[in-house]
XYZ file of C-alpha atoms in Angstrom:
246
model
C -0.041 0.176 -0.477
C 0.997 3.746 -0.951
C 1.648 5.687 2.083
C -0.418 8.523 0.497
C -3.622 5.786 0.753
C -3.297 4.849 3.883
C -6.556 5.823 6.353
C -4.688 7.578 9.074
C -7.349 7.950 12.000
C -6.350 9.975 16.150
C -8.758 7.786 18.543
C -9.447 8.944 22.070
C -10.893 7.310 25.084
C -13.303 9.125 26.455
C -15.828 7.861 29.656
C -17.465 9.942 32.507
C -16.276 7.105 35.428
C -13.000 8.927 36.193
C -11.954 7.321 39.609
C -10.562 10.241 40.488
C -12.771 13.202 38.919
C -15.596 12.156 38.021
C -17.188 13.471 34.940
C -14.562 15.576 34.571
C -14.502 15.555 30.467
C -17.756 17.841 30.449
C -16.751 19.985 33.034
C -16.406 23.631 31.605
C -14.322 26.216 30.440
C -15.168 29.809 29.214
C -18.962 27.626 27.906
C -16.341 24.866 26.452
C -16.141 21.557 27.681
C -13.063 19.520 28.250
C -13.714 17.163 25.926
C -15.014 20.075 23.137
C -11.371 21.282 23.524
C -9.728 18.328 23.499
C -11.323 17.762 19.877
C -10.694 21.030 18.837
C -7.136 21.348 19.680
C -6.682 17.910 17.736
C -7.972 19.025 14.493
C -5.065 20.936 14.508
C -3.608 17.912 12.937
C -5.726 17.561 9.888
C -6.498 14.200 10.878
C -9.624 12.615 11.300
C -10.983 12.362 14.859
C -12.961 8.827 16.386
C -13.875 8.354 20.031
C -13.863 5.038 22.173
C -16.084 5.833 24.435
C -18.626 2.810 26.251
C -21.630 1.339 26.486
C -22.462 2.355 30.120
C -25.779 4.791 30.127
C -23.642 7.288 32.477
C -21.560 7.990 28.530
C -25.027 8.763 27.040
C -23.944 12.620 27.427
C -20.697 12.213 25.687
C -22.599 10.891 22.900
C -24.981 13.847 22.639
C -21.252 16.154 22.741
C -19.634 14.350 20.101
C -23.146 14.447 18.303
C -23.156 18.086 18.430
C -19.030 18.150 16.798
C -20.110 15.714 14.599
C -17.433 13.417 15.797
C -17.560 9.340 14.952
C -17.676 7.124 17.431
C -17.802 3.304 19.032
C -19.054 2.283 22.013
C -17.686 -0.849 23.755
C -16.513 -2.667 27.113
C -15.173 0.174 29.619
C -12.132 -2.309 31.483
C -11.254 -3.781 27.956
C -10.009 -0.170 26.364
C -8.187 -2.199 23.824
C -10.876 -3.742 22.088
C -12.778 -0.525 21.852
C -9.737 1.064 20.447
C -9.330 -2.337 17.721
C -13.105 -1.999 17.016
C -13.059 1.588 16.590
C -10.223 1.166 14.144
C -11.794 -2.256 12.571
C -15.273 -0.132 11.847
C -13.637 2.902 10.391
C -10.973 0.656 8.460
C -8.009 2.482 10.068
C -4.160 1.375 8.720
C -2.534 3.414 10.956
C -3.999 5.001 14.725
C -3.259 8.047 16.685
C -3.798 7.370 20.254
C -4.827 10.294 23.153
C -6.595 10.651 26.077
C -9.519 12.557 26.430
C -8.444 14.121 29.631
C -6.066 16.560 27.771
C -8.110 19.155 26.923
C -4.600 21.144 25.742
C -3.198 18.843 23.399
C -1.303 20.531 20.395
C -2.707 19.114 17.308
C 0.590 20.493 15.268
C 3.225 18.782 17.481
C 1.095 15.615 16.775
C 1.159 16.391 13.089
C 4.951 16.602 12.880
C 4.989 13.901 14.504
C 3.011 11.742 12.127
C 5.587 13.336 9.302
C 8.166 12.226 10.794
C 6.650 8.502 11.749
C 5.009 8.084 7.781
C 9.425 9.136 6.828
C 10.357 5.719 7.790
C 7.282 3.798 7.449
C 6.814 0.294 8.398
C 3.823 -2.022 10.169
C 6.158 -2.349 13.282
C 7.052 1.272 13.621
C 5.880 2.952 17.310
C 6.444 6.741 17.551
C 5.642 8.506 20.844
C 6.375 11.189 22.941
C 6.297 8.958 25.665
C 9.018 6.469 25.642
C 11.354 8.810 27.047
C 9.374 11.363 28.642
C 10.643 14.955 28.511
C 7.217 16.693 27.247
C 4.158 17.628 29.816
C 2.413 14.852 30.832
C -0.679 16.304 29.123
C 0.684 16.474 25.359
C 0.392 12.392 25.309
C 0.179 10.761 21.796
C 1.037 7.228 20.270
C 1.377 6.621 16.599
C 1.428 2.347 15.484
C -0.576 0.681 12.525
C -3.578 -1.379 12.477
C -1.573 -4.434 12.839
C 0.258 -3.844 16.153
C -2.993 -3.055 17.456
C -4.649 -6.538 16.073
C -1.728 -8.397 17.188
C -2.120 -6.883 20.428
C -6.047 -7.674 20.569
C -5.583 -11.071 19.436
C -2.706 -11.637 21.852
C -2.816 -9.829 24.921
C -4.472 -11.396 28.085
C -3.076 -9.806 31.270
C -5.932 -6.610 32.854
C -3.392 -4.018 32.555
C -2.793 -4.484 28.720
C -6.813 -4.387 28.229
C -6.974 -1.663 30.287
C -3.968 0.873 29.026
C -4.429 -0.212 25.659
C -0.794 -0.409 24.331
C 1.844 -1.856 27.280
C 2.037 -4.796 24.514
C 2.957 -2.996 22.261
C 5.743 -0.383 23.722
C 6.756 -3.342 26.206
C 7.622 -5.190 22.579
C 6.140 -8.609 24.048
C 6.070 -9.409 20.226
C 9.640 -8.772 19.919
C 9.098 -7.140 17.162
C 8.475 -3.568 17.643
C 10.174 -0.513 16.340
C 10.848 2.172 18.285
C 10.620 6.353 17.275
C 10.579 8.312 20.221
C 9.945 12.316 19.717
C 11.260 14.334 22.186
C 11.556 17.731 23.344
C 14.648 19.742 23.145
C 14.215 20.230 27.234
C 13.268 18.006 29.500
C 9.722 19.861 30.968
C 8.389 15.796 31.426
C 7.831 17.703 35.766
C 4.837 19.506 34.043
C 0.864 18.419 34.051
C -1.471 19.900 32.040
C -3.752 16.888 31.833
C -6.685 16.313 33.599
C -7.121 13.939 36.897
C -7.072 15.669 39.855
C -9.180 18.893 41.468
C -5.609 20.719 41.473
C -5.601 19.609 37.767
C -8.675 21.290 37.488
C -8.065 24.256 39.060
C -4.990 24.810 36.497
C -6.110 23.767 34.298
C -8.781 25.794 34.284
C -7.041 29.079 35.042
C -4.696 28.506 31.560
C -7.696 28.863 29.944
C -9.685 31.162 31.625
C -6.809 33.752 32.928
C -4.316 33.053 29.774
C -6.403 31.823 26.486
C -3.982 28.914 26.597
C -6.527 27.016 24.225
C -5.033 28.778 21.621
C -1.512 28.914 22.550
C 0.913 26.168 21.178
C 2.338 23.661 23.525
C 6.001 25.768 23.605
C 3.935 28.907 24.952
C 2.042 27.011 27.365
C 5.252 25.036 28.764
C 6.846 29.243 27.986
C 3.192 30.183 30.589
C 4.784 27.486 33.525
C 8.826 28.493 33.109
C 7.665 31.847 33.418
C 4.089 31.499 36.224
C 6.156 29.534 38.855
C 2.718 29.779 40.687
C 0.663 28.017 37.959
C 2.763 25.120 38.032
C 3.208 24.545 41.568
C -0.993 24.292 41.650
C -0.745 20.575 40.747
C 3.553 19.361 41.522
C 2.331 17.815 44.135
C 0.221 15.520 42.354
C 1.534 11.712 41.286
C 0.491 9.991 37.994
C -1.659 7.073 38.532
C 1.205 3.698 37.917
C -0.212 1.338 35.084
C -0.428 -1.944 37.348
């Protein structure tokens, strides 16, 4: 298949039943939900966006939001997120998947676009590109790029609950032994910053960035600069520990 014929899509996982901050993706800043901010930012990548959500009735409001935004979706098992990704990709005939999560309202679509171009230059069905392999970006700008073949192999083979819940451990831990890695690194290590939404203190920072600094219109470098210059901002959620993958 020619690279120009590859069907590429961003799949974001979304659900209302977050363990630490339930309903967070429908919190609002400037009258716009976190989910909509997230999708608007992704649109800058020029890649179609799909959402993998659950069959839970609690996610019906998520569907209403997606319908208003004209975003295609798949509803599946809450715990088996890997299967949700697989069936979303399968139903939409995706050859290449970009994985993101909906608790990143300030994710940078242009950063993803640049990484996708880099991925396609060295394209292989076994290639895995991510800015999480060696962390140098703030949490909240995370993305992973991989082929449908790698996703299918994980879906067909993975059995550990952590593999099913977190989607890509089977791939990025190279359990097949066939994965090629392409690590996207920032020129400076800014991995200590959090621009993701998982706790009330994360929410304080995100809402302040959007309401007071119009961060929804800024690139990732400008957001990093804000945190560099305004140390009080970064301190709002500096104590928050990322949930461990178990």
